[in-house]
Short mmCIF file of C-alpha atoms and ligand atoms in Angstrom, two decimals:
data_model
loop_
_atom_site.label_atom_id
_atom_site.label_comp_id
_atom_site.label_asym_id
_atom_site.label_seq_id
_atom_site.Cartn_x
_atom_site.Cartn_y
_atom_site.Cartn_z
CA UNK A 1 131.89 204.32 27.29
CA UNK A 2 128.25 205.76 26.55
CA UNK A 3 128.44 209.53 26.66
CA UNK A 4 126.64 210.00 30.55
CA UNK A 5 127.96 207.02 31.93
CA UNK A 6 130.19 207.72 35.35
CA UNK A 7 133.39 206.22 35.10
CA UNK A 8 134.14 203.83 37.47
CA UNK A 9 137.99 202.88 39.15
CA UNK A 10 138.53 199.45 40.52
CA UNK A 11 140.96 199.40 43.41
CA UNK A 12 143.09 196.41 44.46
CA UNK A 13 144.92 197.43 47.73
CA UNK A 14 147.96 195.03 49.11
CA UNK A 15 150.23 195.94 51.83
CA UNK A 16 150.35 197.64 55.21
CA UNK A 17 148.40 199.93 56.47
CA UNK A 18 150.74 203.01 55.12
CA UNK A 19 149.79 201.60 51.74
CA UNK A 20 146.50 201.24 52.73
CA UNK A 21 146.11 205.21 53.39
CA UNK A 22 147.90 205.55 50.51
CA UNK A 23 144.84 203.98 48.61
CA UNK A 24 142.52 205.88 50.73
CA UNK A 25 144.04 209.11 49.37
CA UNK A 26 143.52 208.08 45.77
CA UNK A 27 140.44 206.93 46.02
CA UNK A 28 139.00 210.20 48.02
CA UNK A 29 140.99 212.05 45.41
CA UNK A 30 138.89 209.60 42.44
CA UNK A 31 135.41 210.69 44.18
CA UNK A 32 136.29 214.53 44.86
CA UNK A 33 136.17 214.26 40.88
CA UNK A 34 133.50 212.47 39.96
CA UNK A 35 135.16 209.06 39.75
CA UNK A 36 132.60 206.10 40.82
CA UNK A 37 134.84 203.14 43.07
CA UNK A 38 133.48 199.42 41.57
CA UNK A 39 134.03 196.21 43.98
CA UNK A 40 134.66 194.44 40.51
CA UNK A 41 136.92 193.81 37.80
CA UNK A 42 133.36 193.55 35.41
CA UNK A 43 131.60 196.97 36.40
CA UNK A 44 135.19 198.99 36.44
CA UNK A 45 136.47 200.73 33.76
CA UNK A 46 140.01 200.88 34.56
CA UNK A 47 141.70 199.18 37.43
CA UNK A 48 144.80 200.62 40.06
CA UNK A 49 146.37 198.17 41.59
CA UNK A 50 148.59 198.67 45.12
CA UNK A 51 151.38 196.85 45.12
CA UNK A 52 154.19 195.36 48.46
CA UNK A 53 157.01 194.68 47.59
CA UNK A 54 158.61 194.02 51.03
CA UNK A 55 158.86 190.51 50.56
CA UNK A 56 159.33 188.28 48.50
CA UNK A 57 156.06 186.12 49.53
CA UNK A 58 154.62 189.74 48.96
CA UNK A 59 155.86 190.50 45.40
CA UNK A 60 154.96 187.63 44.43
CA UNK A 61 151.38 188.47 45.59
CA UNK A 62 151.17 191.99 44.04
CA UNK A 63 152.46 190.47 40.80
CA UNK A 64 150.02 187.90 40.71
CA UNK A 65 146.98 190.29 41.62
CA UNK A 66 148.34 192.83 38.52
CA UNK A 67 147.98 189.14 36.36
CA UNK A 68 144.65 188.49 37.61
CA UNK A 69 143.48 192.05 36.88
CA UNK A 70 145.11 192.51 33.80
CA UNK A 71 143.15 189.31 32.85
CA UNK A 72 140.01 190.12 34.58
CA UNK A 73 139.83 193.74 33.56
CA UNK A 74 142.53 194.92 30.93
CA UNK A 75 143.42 198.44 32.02
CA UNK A 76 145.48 198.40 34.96
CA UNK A 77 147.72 200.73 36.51
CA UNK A 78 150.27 199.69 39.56
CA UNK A 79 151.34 201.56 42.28
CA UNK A 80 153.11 201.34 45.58
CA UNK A 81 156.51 199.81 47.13
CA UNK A 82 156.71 197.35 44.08
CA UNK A 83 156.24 200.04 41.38
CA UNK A 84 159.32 201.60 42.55
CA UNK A 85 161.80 198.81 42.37
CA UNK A 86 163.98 199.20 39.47
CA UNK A 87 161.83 202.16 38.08
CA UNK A 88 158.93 199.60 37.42
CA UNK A 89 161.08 197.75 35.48
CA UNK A 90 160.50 195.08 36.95
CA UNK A 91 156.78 194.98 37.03
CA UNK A 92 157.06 195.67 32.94
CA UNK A 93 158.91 192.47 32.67
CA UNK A 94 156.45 190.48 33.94
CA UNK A 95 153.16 192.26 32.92
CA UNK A 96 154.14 194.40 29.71
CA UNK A 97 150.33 195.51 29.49
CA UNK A 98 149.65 197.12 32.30
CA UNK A 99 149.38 201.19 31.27
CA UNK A 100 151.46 202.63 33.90
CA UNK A 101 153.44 201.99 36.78
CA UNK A 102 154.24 204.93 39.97
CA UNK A 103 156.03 204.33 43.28
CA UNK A 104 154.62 204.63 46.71
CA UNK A 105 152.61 207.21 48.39
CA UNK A 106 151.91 208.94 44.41
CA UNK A 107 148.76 210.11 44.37
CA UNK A 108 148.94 212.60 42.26
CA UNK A 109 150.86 210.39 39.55
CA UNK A 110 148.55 207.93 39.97
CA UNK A 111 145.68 210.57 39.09
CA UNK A 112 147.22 211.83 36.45
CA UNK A 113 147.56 208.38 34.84
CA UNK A 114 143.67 207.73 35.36
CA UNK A 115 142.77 210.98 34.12
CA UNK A 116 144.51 210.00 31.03
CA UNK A 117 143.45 206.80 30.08
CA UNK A 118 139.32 207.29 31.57
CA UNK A 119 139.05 210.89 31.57
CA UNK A 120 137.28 212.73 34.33
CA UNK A 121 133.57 213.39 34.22
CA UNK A 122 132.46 216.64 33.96
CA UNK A 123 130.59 216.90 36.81
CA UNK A 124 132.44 216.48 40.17
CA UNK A 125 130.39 215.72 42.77
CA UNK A 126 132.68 217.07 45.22
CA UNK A 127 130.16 217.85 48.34
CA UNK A 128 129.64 213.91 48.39
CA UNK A 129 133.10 213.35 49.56
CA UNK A 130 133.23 213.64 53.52
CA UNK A 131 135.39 215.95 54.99
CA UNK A 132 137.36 212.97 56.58
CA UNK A 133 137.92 211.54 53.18
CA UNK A 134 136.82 207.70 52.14
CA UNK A 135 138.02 205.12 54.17
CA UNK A 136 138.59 201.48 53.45
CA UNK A 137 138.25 200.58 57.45
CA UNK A 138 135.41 200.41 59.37
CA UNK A 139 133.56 203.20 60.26
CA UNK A 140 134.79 203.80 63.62
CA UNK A 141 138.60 203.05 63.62
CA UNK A 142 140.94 204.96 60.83
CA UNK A 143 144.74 204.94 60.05
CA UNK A 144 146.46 208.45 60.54
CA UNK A 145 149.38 208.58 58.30
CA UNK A 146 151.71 211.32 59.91
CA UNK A 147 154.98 210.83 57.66
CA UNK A 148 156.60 209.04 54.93
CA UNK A 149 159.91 207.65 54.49
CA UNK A 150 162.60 207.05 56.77
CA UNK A 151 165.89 208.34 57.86
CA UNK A 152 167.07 205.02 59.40
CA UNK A 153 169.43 202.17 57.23
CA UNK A 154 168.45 199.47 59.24
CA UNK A 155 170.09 196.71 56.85
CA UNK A 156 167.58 193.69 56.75
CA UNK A 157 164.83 196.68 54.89
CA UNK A 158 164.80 198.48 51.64
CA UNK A 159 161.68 200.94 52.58
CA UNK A 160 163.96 204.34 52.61
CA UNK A 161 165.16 203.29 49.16
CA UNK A 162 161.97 203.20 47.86
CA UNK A 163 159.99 205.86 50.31
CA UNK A 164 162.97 207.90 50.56
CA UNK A 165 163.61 209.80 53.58
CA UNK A 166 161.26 211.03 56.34
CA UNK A 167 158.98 213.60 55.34
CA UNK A 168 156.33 214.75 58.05
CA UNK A 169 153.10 216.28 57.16
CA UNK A 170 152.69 219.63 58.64
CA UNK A 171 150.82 219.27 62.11
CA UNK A 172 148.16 221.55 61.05
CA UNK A 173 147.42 218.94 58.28
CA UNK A 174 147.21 215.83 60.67
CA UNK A 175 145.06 217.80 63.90
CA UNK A 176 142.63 218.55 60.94
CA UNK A 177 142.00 215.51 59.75
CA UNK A 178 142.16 213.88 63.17
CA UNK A 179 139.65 215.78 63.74
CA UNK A 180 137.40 215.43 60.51
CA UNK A 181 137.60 211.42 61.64
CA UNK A 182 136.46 212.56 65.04
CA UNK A 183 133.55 214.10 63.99
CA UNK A 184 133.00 211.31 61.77
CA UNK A 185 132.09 208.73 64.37
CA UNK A 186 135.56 207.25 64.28
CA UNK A 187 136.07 206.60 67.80
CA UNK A 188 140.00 205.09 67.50
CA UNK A 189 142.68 206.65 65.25
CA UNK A 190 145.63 204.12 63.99
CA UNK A 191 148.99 206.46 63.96
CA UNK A 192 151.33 205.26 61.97
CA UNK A 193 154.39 205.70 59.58
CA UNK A 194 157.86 204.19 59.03
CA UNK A 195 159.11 205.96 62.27
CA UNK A 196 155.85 207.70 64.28
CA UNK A 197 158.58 208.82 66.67
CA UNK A 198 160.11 210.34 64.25
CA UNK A 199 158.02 212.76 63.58
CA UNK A 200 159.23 216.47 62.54
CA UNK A 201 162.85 215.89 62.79
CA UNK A 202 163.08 216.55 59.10
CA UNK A 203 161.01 220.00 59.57
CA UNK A 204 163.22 220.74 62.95
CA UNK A 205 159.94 220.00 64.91
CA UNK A 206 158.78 223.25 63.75
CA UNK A 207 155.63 224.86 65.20
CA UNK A 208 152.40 224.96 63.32
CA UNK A 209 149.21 226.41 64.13
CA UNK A 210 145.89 224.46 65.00
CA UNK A 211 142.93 226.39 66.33
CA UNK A 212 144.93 229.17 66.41
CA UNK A 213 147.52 227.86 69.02
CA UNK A 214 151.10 227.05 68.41
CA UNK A 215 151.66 223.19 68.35
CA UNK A 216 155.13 222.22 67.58
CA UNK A 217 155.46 219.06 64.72
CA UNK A 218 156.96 216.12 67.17
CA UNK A 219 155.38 213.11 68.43
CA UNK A 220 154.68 214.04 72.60
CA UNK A 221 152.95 217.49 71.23
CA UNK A 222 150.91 215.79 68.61
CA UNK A 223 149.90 212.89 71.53
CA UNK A 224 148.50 215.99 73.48
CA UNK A 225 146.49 217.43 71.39
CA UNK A 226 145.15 213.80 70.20
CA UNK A 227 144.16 213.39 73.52
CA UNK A 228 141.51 216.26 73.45
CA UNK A 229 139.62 214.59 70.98
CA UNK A 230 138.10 212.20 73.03
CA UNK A 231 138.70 208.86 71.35
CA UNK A 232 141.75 206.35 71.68
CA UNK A 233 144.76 207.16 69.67
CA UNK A 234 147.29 204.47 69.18
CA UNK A 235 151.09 204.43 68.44
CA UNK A 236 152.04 202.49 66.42
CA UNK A 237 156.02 201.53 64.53
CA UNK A 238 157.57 203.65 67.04
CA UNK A 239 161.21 203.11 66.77
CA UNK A 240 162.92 203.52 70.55
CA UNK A 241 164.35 206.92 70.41
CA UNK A 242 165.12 208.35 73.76
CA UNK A 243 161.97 210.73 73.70
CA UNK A 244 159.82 207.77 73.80
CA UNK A 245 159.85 207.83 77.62
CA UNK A 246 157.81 211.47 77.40
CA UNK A 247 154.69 209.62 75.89
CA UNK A 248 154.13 207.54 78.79
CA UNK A 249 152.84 210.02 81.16
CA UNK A 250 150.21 211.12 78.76
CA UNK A 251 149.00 207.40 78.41
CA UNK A 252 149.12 207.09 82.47
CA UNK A 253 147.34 210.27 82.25
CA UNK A 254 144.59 208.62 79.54
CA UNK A 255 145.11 210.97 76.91
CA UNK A 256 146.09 208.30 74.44
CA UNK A 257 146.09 204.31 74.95
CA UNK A 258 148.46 202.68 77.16
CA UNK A 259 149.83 200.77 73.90
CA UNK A 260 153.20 201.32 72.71
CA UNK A 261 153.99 199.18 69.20
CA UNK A 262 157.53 199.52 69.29
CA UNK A 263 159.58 196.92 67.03
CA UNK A 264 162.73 195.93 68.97
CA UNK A 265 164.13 193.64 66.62
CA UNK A 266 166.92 191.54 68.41
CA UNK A 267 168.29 191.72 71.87
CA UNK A 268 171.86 190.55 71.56
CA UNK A 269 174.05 193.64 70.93
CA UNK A 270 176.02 192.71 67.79
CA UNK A 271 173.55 191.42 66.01
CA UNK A 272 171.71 194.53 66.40
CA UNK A 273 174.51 196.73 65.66
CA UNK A 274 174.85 194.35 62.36
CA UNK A 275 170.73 195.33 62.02
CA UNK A 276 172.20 199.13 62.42
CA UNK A 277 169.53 199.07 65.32
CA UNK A 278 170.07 201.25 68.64
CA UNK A 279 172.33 198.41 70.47
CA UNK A 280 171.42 197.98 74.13
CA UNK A 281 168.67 195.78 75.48
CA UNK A 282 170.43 196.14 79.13
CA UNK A 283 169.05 199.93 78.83
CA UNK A 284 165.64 198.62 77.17
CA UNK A 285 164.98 196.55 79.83
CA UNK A 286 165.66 199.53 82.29
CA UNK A 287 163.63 201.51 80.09
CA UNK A 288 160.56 198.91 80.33
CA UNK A 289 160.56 198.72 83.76
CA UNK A 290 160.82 202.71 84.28
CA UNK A 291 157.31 202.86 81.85
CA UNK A 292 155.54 199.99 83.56
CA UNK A 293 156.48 201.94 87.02
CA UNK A 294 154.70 204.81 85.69
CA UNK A 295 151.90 203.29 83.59
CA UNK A 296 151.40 199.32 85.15
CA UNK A 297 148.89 199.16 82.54
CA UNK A 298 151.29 199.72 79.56
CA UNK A 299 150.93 196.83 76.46
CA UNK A 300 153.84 196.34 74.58
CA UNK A 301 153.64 194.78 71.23
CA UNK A 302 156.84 194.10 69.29
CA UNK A 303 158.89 192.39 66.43
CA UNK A 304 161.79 190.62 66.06
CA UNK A 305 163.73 188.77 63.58
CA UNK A 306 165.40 185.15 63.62
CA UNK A 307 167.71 183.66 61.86
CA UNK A 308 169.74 187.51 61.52
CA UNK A 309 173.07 186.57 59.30
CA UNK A 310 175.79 185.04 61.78
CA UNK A 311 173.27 185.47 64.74
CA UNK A 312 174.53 181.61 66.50
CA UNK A 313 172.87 179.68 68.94
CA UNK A 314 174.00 181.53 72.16
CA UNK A 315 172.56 185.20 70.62
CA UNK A 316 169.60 183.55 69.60
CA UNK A 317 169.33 182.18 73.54
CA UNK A 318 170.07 186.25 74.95
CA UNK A 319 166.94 186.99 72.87
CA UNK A 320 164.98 184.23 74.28
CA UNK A 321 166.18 185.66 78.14
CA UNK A 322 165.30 188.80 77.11
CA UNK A 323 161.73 187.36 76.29
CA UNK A 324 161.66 186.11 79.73
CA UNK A 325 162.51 189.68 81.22
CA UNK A 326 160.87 191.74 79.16
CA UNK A 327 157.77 190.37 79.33
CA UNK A 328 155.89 191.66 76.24
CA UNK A 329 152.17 191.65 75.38
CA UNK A 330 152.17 190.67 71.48
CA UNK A 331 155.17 189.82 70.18
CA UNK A 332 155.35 189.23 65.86
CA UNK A 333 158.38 187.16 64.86
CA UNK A 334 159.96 186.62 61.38
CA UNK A 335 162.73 184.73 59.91
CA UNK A 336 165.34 186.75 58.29
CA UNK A 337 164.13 187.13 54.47
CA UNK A 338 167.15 188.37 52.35
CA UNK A 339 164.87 191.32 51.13
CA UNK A 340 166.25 192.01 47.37
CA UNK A 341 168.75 195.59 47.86
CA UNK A 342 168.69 194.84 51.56
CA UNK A 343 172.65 195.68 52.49
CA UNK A 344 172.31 192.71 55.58
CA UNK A 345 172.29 190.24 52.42
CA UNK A 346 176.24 190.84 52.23
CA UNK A 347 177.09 189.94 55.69
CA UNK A 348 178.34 186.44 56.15
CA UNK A 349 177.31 183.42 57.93
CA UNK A 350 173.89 183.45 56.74
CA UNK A 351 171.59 181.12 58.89
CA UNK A 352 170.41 177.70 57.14
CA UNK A 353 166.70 177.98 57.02
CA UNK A 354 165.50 175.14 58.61
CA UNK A 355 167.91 176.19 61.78
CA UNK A 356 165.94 179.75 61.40
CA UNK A 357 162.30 177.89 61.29
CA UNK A 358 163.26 176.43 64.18
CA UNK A 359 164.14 179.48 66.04
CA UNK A 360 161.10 181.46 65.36
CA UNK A 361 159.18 178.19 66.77
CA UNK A 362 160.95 178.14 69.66
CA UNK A 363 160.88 181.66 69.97
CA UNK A 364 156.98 181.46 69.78
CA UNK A 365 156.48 178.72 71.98
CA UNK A 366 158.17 180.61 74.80
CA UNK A 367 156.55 184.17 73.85
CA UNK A 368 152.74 182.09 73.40
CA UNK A 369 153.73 181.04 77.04
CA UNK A 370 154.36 184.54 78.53
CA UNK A 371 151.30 186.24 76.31
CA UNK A 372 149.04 183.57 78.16
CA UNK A 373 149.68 184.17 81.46
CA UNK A 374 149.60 188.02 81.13
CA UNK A 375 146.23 187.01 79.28
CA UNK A 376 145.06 185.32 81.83
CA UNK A 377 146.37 188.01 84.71
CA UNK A 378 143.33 189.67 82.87
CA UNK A 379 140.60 187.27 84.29
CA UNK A 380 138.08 188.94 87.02
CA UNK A 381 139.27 192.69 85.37
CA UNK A 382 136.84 195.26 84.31
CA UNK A 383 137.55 197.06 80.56
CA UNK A 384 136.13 199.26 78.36
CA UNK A 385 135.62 197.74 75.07
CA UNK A 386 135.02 199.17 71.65
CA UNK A 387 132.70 196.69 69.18
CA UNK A 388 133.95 196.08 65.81
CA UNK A 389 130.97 193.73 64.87
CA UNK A 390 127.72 192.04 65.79
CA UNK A 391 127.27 188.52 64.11
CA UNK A 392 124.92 185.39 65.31
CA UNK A 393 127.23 184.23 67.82
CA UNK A 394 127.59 187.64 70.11
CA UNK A 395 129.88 190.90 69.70
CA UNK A 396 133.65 190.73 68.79
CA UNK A 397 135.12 193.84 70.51
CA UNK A 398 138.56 194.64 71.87
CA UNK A 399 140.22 196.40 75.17
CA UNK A 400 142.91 199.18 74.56
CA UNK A 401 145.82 196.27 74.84
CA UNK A 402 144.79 195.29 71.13
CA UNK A 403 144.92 196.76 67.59
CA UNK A 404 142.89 195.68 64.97
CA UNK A 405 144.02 192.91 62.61
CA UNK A 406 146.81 192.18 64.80
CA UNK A 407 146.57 191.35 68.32
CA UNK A 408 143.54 189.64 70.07
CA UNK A 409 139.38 190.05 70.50
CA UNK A 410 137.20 190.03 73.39
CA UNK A 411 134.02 188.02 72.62
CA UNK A 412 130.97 188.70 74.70
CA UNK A 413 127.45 188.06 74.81
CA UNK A 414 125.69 191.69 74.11
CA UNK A 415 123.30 193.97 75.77
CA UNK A 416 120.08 194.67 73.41
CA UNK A 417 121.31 197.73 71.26
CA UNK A 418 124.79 197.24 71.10
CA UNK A 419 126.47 198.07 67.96
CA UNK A 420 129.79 198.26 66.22
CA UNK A 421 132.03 201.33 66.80
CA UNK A 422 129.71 201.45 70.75
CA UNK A 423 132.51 201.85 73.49
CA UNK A 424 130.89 198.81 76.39
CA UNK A 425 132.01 198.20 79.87
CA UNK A 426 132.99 194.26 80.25
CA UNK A 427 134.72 191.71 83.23
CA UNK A 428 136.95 189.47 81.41
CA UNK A 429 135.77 185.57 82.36
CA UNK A 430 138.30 184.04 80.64
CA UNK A 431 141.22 183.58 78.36
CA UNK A 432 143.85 182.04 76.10
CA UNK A 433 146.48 182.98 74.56
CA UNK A 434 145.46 185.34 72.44
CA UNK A 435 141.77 186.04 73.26
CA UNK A 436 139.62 187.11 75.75
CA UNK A 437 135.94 186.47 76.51
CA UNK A 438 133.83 188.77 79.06
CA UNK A 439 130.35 189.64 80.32
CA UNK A 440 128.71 193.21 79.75
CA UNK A 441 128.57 195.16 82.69
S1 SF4 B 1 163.22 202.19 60.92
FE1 SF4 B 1 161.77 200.81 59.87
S2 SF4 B 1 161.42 201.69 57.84
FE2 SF4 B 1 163.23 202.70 58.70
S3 SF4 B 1 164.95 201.51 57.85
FE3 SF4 B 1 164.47 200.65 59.87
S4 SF4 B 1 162.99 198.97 59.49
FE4 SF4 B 1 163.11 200.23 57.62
#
């Protein structure tokens, strides 16, 4: 390295969007010291790599991107949910060269590692790094990590075994840099963690201080004050506790989005009390109905899984009526994937894939059906809209009912002087299943 040059991190980022902040932290952390972030394997110096290891589609992706930067690059160093199965044993197996390996959400390790093998500059330039941090998403939306870990054993996942268990980040912490983005120009925060709902049981949902006020650390307190910022805040992974129900007044109210991303898993109640879920859909339902009564314009996205071990055809066909009830926005489904550690591998009766492929389709086909129509129920409604980009062929934007990366768009032609991150007023004219397209108001 020549003695003034600044040296320069490469940063390969896999995974959800809780490893994603994770690599937001380190690389904020890698600028507050002086650290330059390359876009290439050439220009870097050293490379950190953050690894999923959910999966196995998605270990097999993280290994192969440590390969291709090991070969592109050299020095590599791998973090994340992978780096903390079997120690990072199992990462050494494959790719003996790479300098170091850390588990999830460890920033600090992972600094430490860089500072040893590309050793800081001298000179910081500290006041370059914005108070909100650097983010990897677009300027105006930003994920707001407000935990780690999880206290739940559902038995299809391995994330408590390697996040551990549910630690929550002191309110202060999170109303401060909810605010930072704020003032940023972010216009939509992303909240999320294993369990948002969740949030300061570990601590005894024990009051903090923002502004000088008392705030206690739980979920319906922490929607409140989000609220006063003035943006949209969305929930997202909320697992269906009980309190749940105190979070739709504030989104009738319009403090945060009428959104609620709320994985339910299965409907039949032995399979989900094989999943070690909470086991009763009759009460879910009621529970639906009760927040669509006080919030009609609630969207519900969820998940479920097919193909559960011993789930048969006539549990499969209670989730499918459940479907039909529930009527849910965005629905995700996957076929059960016997997750390496996961405890569900043990149960017996495990579902021949191709009868699991064709569950999920025919699980799809009927949830594509019911997403249409409520897509279509949209047609001849006025929204507001926030743009996430401008290209040749008009703006991409998208109502409250949809997340980045995940749900659906609304395309419309723009006004002169739109831009992304600009909140618009639209009338949908049309739909499909999964889009919408509008005229500006
Ligand atoms: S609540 Fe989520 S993170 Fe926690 S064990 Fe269940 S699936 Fe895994």
């Amino acid at each position: 390295m020549a003695v003034n040059k600044i040296p320069r991190v490469g940063l390969v980022s896999l995974g959800c969007p809780k490893a994603l902040v994770d690599s937001e932290q380190i690389i904020t952390q890698l600028r507050a010291e002086g650290y330059e972030i390359s876009p290439s394997y050439d220009d870097a110096d050293l490379v950190v790599v953050n690894t999923c290891g959910f999966i196995d589609s998605a270990v097999q992706e993280s290994l192969d991107a440590i390969g291709e930067a090991l070969a592109e690059n050299g020095k590599v160093i791998v973090t994340g949910c992978l780096g903390a199965k079997k120690d990072g044993d199992m990462i050494r197996e494959v790719h003996p060269k790479v300098l170091a390996v850390t588990g999830a959400h460890a920033r600090d390790e992972v600094l430490n590692h860089v500072h040893q093998h590309l050793p800081k500059p001298h000179d910081p330039f500290v006041d370059l790094v914005p108070p909100a941090g650097v983010k990897l998403t677009p300027k105006h939306y930003a994920y707001l990590k407000i935990s780690e870990g999880c206290n739940h054993r559902c038995t299809f996942c391995i994330i408590p075994s390697m996040r551990g268990d549910l630690v929550s980040r002191p309110i202060h912490d999170v109303l401060k840099e909810a605010e930072n983005l704020a003032k940023s120009g972010v216009k939509e925060l992303l909240i999320i963690s294993q369990d948002t709902s969740a949030y300061g049981v570990d601590v005894k949902y024990k009051t903090g201080f923002h502004n000088g006020r008392p705030v206690k650390t739980r979920m319906t307190e922490l929607c409140e004050e989000l609220g006063k910022l003035g943006i949209w805040a969305r929930l997202h992974y909320v697992y269906p506790y009980p309190h749940v129900d105190e979070v739709i007044p504030l989104m009738a109210e319009g403090k945060i989005v009428p959104y609620l991303d709320i994985p339910f898993q299965h409907a039949n109640q032995r399979i989900l009390k094989l999943m070690k879920r909470p086991a009763n859909s009759a009460n879910v339902l009621e529970r639906i109905k009760a927040w669509r009564a006080i919030c009609p314009d609630l969207t519900i996205r969820s998940t479920f899984i097919v193909g559960f071990p011993g789930e048969t055809e006539a549990e499969f066909e209670e989730l499918l009526a459940f479907l039909d009830e529930a009527q849910l926005d965005r629905v995700g489904c996957f076929t059960y994937s016997p997750v390496d550690g996961a405890t569900a591998n043990d149960l017996p009766d495990h579902v021949p894939e191709d009868i699991a492929e064709d569950r999920k389709r025919r699980f799809m086909e009927k949830q594509a059906a019911i997403s249409a129509a409520r897509l279509q129920a949209k047609i001849g409604r006025e929204y507001t809209v926030l743009v996430d980009e401008i290209d040749e062929e008009g703006a991409v934007a998208r109502t409250y009912a949809d997340a980045p990366e995940i749900d659906g768009l609304v395309y419309f032609d723009p006004a002169p002087g739109v831009k992304p991150g600009d909140f618009v007023q639209v009338r949908i004219t049309n739909a499909d299943e999964h889009d919408l397209w509008a005229e500006q108001l």
